[in-house]
Coordinates of C-alpha atoms in Angstrom, one line a residue:
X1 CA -15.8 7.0 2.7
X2 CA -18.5 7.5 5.5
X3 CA -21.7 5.9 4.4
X4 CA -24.6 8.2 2.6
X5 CA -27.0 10.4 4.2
X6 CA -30.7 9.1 4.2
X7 CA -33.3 11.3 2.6
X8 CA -36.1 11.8 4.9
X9 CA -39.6 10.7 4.2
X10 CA -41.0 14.1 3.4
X11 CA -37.9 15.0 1.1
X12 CA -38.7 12.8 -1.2
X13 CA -39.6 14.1 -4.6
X14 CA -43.1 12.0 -5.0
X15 CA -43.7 12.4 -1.0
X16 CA -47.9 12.6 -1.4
X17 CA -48.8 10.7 -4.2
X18 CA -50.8 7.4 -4.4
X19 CA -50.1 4.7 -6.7
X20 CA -52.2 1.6 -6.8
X21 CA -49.9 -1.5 -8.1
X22 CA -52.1 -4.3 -9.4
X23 CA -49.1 -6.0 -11.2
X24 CA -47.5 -9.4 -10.4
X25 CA -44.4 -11.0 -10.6
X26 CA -41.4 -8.6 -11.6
X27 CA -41.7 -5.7 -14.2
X28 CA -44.9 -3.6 -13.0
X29 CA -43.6 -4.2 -9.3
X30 CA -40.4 -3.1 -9.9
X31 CA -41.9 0.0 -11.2
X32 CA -43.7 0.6 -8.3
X33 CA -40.6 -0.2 -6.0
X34 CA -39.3 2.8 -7.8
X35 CA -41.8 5.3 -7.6
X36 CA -42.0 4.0 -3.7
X37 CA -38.6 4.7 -3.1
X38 CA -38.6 8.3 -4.4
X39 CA -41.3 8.9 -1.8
X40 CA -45.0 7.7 -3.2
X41 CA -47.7 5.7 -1.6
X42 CA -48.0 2.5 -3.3
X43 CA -51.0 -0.1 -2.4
X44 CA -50.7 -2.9 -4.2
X45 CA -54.1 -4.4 -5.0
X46 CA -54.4 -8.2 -4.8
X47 CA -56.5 -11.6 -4.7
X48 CA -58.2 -12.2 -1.4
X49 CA -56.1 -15.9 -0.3
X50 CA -53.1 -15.8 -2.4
X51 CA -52.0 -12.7 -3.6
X52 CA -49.0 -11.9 -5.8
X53 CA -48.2 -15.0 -6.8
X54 CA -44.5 -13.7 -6.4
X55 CA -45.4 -14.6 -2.7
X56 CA -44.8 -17.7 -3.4
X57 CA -41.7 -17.4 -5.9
X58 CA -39.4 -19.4 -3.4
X59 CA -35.6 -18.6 -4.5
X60 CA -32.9 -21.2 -2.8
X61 CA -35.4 -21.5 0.1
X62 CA -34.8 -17.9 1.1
X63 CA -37.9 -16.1 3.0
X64 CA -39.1 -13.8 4.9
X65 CA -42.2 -13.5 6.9
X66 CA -42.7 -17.5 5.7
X67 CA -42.8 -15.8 2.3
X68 CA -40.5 -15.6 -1.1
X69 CA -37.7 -13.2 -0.3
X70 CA -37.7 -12.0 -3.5
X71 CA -41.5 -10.9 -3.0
X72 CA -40.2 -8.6 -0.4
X73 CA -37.3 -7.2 -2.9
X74 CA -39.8 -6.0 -5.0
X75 CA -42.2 -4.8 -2.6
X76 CA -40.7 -3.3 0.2
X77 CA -42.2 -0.2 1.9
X78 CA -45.7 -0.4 0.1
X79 CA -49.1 -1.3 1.3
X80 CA -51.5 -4.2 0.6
X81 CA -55.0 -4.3 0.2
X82 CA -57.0 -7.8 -1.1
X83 CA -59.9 -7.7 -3.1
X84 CA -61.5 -9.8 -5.8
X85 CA -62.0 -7.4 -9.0
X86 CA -64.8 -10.3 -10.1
X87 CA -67.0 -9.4 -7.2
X88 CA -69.4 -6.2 -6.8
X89 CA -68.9 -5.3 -3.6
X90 CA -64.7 -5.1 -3.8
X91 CA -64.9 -3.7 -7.3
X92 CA -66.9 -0.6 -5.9
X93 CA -64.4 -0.1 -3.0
X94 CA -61.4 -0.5 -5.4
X95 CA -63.3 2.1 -7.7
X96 CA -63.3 4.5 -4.7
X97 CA -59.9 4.2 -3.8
X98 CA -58.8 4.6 -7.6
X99 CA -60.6 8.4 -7.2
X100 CA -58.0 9.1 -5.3
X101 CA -55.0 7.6 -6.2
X102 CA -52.4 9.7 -8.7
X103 CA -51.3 6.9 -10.5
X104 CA -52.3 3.0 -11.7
X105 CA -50.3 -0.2 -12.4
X106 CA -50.7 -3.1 -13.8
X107 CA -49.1 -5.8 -16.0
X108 CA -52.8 -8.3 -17.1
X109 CA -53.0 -9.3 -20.6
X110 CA -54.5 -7.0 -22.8
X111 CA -58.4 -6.8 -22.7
X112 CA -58.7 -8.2 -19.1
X113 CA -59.0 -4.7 -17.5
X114 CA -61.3 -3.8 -20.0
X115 CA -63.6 -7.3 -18.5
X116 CA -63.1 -6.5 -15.4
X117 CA -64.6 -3.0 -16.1
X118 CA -61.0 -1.1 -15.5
X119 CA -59.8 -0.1 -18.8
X120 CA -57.9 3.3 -19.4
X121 CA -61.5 4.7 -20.3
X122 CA -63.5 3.5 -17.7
X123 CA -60.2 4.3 -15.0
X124 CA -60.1 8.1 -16.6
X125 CA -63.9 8.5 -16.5
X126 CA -63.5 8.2 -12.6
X127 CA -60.6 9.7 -11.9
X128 CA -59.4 12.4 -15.5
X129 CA -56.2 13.3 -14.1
X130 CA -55.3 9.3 -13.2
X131 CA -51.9 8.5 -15.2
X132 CA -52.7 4.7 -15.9
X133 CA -49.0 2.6 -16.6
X134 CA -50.0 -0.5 -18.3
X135 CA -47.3 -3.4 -19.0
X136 CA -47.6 -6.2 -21.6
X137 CA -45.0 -8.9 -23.1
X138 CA -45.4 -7.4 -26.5
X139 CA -47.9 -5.1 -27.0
X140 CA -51.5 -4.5 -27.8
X141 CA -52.3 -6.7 -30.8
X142 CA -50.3 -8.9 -33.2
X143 CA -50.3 -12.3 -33.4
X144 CA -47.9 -12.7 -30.1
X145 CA -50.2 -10.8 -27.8
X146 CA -51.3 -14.0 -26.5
X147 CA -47.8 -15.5 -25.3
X148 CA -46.6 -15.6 -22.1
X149 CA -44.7 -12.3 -21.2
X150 CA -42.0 -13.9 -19.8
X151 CA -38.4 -12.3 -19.5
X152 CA -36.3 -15.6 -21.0
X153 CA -38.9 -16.2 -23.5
X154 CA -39.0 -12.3 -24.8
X155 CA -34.9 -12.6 -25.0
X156 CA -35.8 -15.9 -27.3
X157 CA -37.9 -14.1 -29.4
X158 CA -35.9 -10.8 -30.0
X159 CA -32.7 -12.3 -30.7
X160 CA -31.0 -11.2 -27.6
X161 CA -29.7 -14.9 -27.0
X162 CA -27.5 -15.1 -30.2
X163 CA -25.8 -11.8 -29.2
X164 CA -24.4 -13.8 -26.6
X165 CA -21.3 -16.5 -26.1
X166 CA -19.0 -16.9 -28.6
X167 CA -19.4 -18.1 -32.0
X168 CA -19.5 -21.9 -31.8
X169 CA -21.7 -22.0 -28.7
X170 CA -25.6 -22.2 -29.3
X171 CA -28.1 -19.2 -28.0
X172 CA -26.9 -18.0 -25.0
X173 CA -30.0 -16.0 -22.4
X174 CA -28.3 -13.4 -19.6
X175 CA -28.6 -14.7 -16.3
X176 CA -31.3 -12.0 -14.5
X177 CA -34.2 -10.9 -15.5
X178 CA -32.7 -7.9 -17.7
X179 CA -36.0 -7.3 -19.9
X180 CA -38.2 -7.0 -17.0
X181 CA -36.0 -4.7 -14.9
X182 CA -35.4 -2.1 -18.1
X183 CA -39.5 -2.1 -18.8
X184 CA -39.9 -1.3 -15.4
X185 CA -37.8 1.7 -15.8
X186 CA -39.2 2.8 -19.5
X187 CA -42.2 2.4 -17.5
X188 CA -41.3 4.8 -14.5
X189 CA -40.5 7.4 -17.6
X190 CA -43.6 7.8 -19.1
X191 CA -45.2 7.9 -15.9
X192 CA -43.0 10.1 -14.5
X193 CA -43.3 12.7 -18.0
X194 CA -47.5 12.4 -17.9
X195 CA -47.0 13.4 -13.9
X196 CA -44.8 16.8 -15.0
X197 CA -47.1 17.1 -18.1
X198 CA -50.4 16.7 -15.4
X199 CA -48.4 19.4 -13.1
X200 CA -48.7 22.2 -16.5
X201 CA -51.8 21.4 -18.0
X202 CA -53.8 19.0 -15.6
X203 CA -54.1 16.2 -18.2
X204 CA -53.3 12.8 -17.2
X205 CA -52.4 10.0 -19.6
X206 CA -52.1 6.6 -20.7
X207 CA -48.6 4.7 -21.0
X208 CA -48.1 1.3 -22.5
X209 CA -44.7 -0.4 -22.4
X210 CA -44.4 -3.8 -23.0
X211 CA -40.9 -6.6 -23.0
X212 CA -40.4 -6.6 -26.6
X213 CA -39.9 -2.9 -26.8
X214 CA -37.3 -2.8 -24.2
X215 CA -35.6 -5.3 -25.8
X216 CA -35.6 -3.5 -29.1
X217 CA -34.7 -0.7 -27.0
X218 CA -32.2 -2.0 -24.6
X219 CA -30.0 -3.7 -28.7
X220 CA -30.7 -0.2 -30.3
X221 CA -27.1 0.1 -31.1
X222 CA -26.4 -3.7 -32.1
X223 CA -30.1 -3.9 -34.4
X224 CA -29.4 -0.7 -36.5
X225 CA -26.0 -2.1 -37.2
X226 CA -28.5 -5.0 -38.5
X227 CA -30.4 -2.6 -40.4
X228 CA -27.7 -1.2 -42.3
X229 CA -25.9 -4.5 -42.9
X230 CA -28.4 -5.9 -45.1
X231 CA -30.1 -7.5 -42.4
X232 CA -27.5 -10.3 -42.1
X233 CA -27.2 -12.2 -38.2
X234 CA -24.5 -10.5 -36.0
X235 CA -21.7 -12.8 -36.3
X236 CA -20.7 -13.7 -32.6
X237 CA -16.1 -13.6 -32.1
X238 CA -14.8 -16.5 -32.2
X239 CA -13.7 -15.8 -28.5
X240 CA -14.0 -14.0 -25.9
X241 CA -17.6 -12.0 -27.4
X242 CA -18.9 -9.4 -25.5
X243 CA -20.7 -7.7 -28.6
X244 CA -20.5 -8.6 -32.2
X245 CA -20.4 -5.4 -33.6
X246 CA -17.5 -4.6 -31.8
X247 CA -13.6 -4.7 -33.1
X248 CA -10.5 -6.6 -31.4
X249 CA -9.6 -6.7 -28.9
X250 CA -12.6 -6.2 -27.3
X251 CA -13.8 -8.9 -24.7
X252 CA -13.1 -11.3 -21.7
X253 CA -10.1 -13.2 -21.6
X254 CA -8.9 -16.3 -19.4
X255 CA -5.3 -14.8 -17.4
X256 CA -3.2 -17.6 -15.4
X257 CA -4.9 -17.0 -12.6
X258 CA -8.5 -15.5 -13.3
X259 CA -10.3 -13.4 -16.4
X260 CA -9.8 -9.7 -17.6
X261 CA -11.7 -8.0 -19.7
X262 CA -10.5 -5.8 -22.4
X263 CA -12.0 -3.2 -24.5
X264 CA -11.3 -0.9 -27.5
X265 CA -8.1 1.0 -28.1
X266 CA -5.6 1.1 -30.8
X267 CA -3.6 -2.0 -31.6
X268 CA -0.4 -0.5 -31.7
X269 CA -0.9 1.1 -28.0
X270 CA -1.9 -2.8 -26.8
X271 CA 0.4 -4.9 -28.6
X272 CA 3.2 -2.3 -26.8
X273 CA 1.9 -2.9 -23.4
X274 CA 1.7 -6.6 -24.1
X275 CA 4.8 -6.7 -25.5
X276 CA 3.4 -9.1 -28.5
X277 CA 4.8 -7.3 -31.5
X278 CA 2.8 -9.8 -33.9
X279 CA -0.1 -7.7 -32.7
X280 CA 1.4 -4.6 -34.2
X281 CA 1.4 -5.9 -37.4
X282 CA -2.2 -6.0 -38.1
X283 CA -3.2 -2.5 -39.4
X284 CA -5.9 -0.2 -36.9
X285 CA -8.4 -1.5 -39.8
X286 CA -8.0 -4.3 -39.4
X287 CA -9.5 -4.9 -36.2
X288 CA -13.1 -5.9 -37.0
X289 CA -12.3 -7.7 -40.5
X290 CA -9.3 -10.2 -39.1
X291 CA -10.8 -9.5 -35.6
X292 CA -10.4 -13.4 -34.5
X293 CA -7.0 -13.7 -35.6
X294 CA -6.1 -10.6 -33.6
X295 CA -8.1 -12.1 -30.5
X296 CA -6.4 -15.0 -30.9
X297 CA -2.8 -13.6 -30.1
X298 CA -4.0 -11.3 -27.7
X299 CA -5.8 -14.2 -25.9
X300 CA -2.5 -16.7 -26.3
X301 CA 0.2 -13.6 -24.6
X302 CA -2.8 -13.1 -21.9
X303 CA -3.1 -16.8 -20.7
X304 CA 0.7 -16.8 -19.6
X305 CA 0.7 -14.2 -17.0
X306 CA -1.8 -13.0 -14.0
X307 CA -4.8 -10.5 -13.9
X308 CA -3.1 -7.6 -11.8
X309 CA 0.3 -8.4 -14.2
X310 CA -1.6 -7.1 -17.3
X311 CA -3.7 -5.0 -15.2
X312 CA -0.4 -3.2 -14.1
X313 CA 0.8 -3.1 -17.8
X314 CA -2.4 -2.0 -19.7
X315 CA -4.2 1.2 -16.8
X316 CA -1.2 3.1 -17.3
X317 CA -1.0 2.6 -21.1
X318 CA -4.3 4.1 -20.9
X319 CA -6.2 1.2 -22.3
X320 CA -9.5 0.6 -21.3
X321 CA -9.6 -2.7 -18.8
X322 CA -11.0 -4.6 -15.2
X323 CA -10.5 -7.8 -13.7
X324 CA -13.4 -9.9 -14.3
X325 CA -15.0 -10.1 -10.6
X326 CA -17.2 -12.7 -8.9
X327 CA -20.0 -12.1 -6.8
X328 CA -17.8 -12.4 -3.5
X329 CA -14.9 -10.6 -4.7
X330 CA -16.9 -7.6 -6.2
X331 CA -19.1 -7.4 -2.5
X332 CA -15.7 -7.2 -0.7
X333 CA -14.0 -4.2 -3.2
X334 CA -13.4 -0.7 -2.4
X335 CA -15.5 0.3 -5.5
X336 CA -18.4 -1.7 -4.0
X337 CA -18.4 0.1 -0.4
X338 CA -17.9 3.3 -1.7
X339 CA -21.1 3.2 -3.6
X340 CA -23.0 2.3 0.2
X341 CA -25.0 0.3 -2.2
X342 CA -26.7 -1.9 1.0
X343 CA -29.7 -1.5 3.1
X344 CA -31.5 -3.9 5.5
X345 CA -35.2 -4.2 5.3
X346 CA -37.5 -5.9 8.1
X347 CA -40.7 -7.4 7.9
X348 CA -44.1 -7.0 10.5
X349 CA -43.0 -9.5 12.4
X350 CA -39.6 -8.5 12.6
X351 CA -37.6 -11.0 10.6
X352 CA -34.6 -8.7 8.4
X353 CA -32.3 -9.5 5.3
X354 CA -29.8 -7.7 3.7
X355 CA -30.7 -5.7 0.2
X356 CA -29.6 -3.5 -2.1
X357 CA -31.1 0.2 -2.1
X358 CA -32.9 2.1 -4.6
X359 CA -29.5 3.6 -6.6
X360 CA -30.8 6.8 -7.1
X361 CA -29.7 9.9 -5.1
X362 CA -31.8 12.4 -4.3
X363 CA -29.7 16.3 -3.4
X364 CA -27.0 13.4 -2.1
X365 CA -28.7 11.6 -0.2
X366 CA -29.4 7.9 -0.3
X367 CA -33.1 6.4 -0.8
X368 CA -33.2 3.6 1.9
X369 CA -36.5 2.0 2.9
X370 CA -36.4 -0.2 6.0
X371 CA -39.8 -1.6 5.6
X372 CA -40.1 -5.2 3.9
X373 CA -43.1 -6.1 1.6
X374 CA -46.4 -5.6 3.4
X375 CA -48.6 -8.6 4.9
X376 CA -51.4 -9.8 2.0
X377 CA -54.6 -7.5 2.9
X378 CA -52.7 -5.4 5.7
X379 CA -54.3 -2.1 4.9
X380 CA -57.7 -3.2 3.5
X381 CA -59.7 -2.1 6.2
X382 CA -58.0 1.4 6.3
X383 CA -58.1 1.7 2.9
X384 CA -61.0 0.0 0.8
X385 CA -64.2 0.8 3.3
X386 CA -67.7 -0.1 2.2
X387 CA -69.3 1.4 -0.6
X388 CA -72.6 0.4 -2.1
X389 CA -71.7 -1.3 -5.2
X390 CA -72.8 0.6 -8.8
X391 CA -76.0 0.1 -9.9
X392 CA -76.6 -2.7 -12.9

């Protein structure tokens, strides 16, 4: 397939809005990245010196610019401006630049904002129409407001981590940041439906996500089976678990010569392609109450043969299957190149690495950004000029 059209700059559904990011780390920058990649300004507002600490979030000594790759990830194609929100002067000149700016970011704890004198109130009183995105590990209040927002610590706390491995293995995390990643996009909703709601009526709004939502959010399926199951713990296959609440076969099985995964389907139709009739014996019912002893057979006929053997069996049977792929193997597939899922990004000085893109596409075009993240302070003088502080 030849590789996807770029949408141009001024294409870009948000071309001409201004979003100031003053969020760290992942969740609130990724929500930025987002709104810059569908075409909005966004200046991310930081400490004089050091910055978004992600700056300094060194992954297998991978950087860019002398900085964290992964700082760049998140932050490709915005702005940067550095000012310290304790003193006077740069509070005034970050108060001008919020008058013009469409839309606000950031992920402190609740009630520093308010300190610092930029609460939702004080944010709408000088600019009404602002649409203020605020992110928080779990919400405003309770007696967890105070904890770390952390992504492996919110899985912890929500339960996510027993959903995970099979039965005899102890609490088992995902290995990316998944909660931070889906509040970032619960948090480009609401900002996005206050922006069409500000388009009707001119009013802007306020829009509060925080982790433990998303995580709620992201298990809606798996906790109201909770709910209406007397509240008793998910109980984890004994093999092979991909989701508790789900029947046999369904899962990730070892083949002679890699993994497969195999989903639902009617026993019958698998223990035919398998040719295991001691599947077939075990009524469609069946399949959740005596799911382990199902699983068990299934795993045992799937061992003795290789991936694309039972591959070649079970696609045309019409059961619902895929090799289980490594990192390598998946970046060298068909399916990979055809989504054109790659871009390359460059930084000032003209250092590059390889990226993925935003995955949206926009009238079929592909939303690439070339730039890297921006240099700490690049755009302060163009964008935060003198202004005589407020009065006492």
């Amino acid at each position: 397939m030849p590789p996807l059209p770029d949408l141009t700059p001024e294409d870009r559904p948000l071309a001409g809005l201004r979003v100031l990011d003053f969020a760290q780390y992942l969740a609130g920058p990724v929500a930025a990245l987002r709104l810059a990649d569908l075409g909005a300004e966004v200046i991310k507002v930081e400490r004089p010196g050091a910055g978004d600490p992600c700056r300094q979030m060194i992954v297998n000594d991978q950087r860019l610019d002398g900085e964290s790759l992964v700082f760049h990830t998140f932050n490709r194609g915005k702005k940067s401006v550095a000012a310290d929100l304790k003193d006077a002067g740069d509070l005034a000149r970050v108060k001008a630049l919020i008058g013009s700016a469409d839309v606000m970011i950031h992920n402190f704890r609740p009630g520093v904002m308010e300190r610092i004198g930029l609460g939702y109130e004080d944010v709408r009183a000088l600019n009404p129409g602002i649409v203020y995105g605020a992110v928080s590990g779990y919400g405003p209040g309770g007696p967890w407001e105070a904890k770390p927002g952390q992504d492996l610590l919110v899985q912890a706390l929500s339960g996510i981590a027993w959903l995970n491995g099979d039965a005899g293995h102890g609490p088992v995390p995902t290995g990316f940041a998944m909660l931070d990643v889906a509040t970032a996009g619960l948090l480009v909703q609401g900002i996005l439906a206050c922006l069409v709601r500000r388009g009707i009526s001119g009013k802007g709004g306020r829009v509060d996500v925080d982790l433990l939502s998303a995580a709620l959010d992201m298990t809606f399926e798996q906790f109201t089976c909770f709910l209406n199951d007397a509240r008793r713990a998910p109980e984890r296959h004994a093999l092979g678990n991909a989701n508790p609440y789900q029947p046999a076969p369904y899962g990730i099985f070892p083949t002679a010569d890699g993994h497969i995964a195999v989903a639902m389907g009617p026993l019958a139709k698998l223990a035919e392609a398998l040719e295991a009739p001691e599947i077939a014996t075990f009524a469609q019912e069946e399949a959740f109450v005596r799911r382990d002893e199902i699983k068990d057979l299934v795993a045992k006929r799937l061992a003795g043969g290789p991936t694309q053997g039972w591959l070649d069996r079970l696609e045309p049977a019409g059961f619902w299957c895929a090799p289980v792929m490594d990192w390598p193997g998946f970046a060298a597939s068909d399916g990979f190149a055809a989504l054109d899922p790659l871009q390359r990004i460059e930084s000032p000085s003209g250092e590059a690495a390889e990226t993925t893109r935003c995955p949206i596409r926009i009238d079929g075009a592909a939303l690439r950004a070339g730039a890297a993240g921006p240099h700490l302070g690049a755009d302060t003088a163009a964008l935060l000029p003198e202004v005589a502080p407020a009065p006492v």
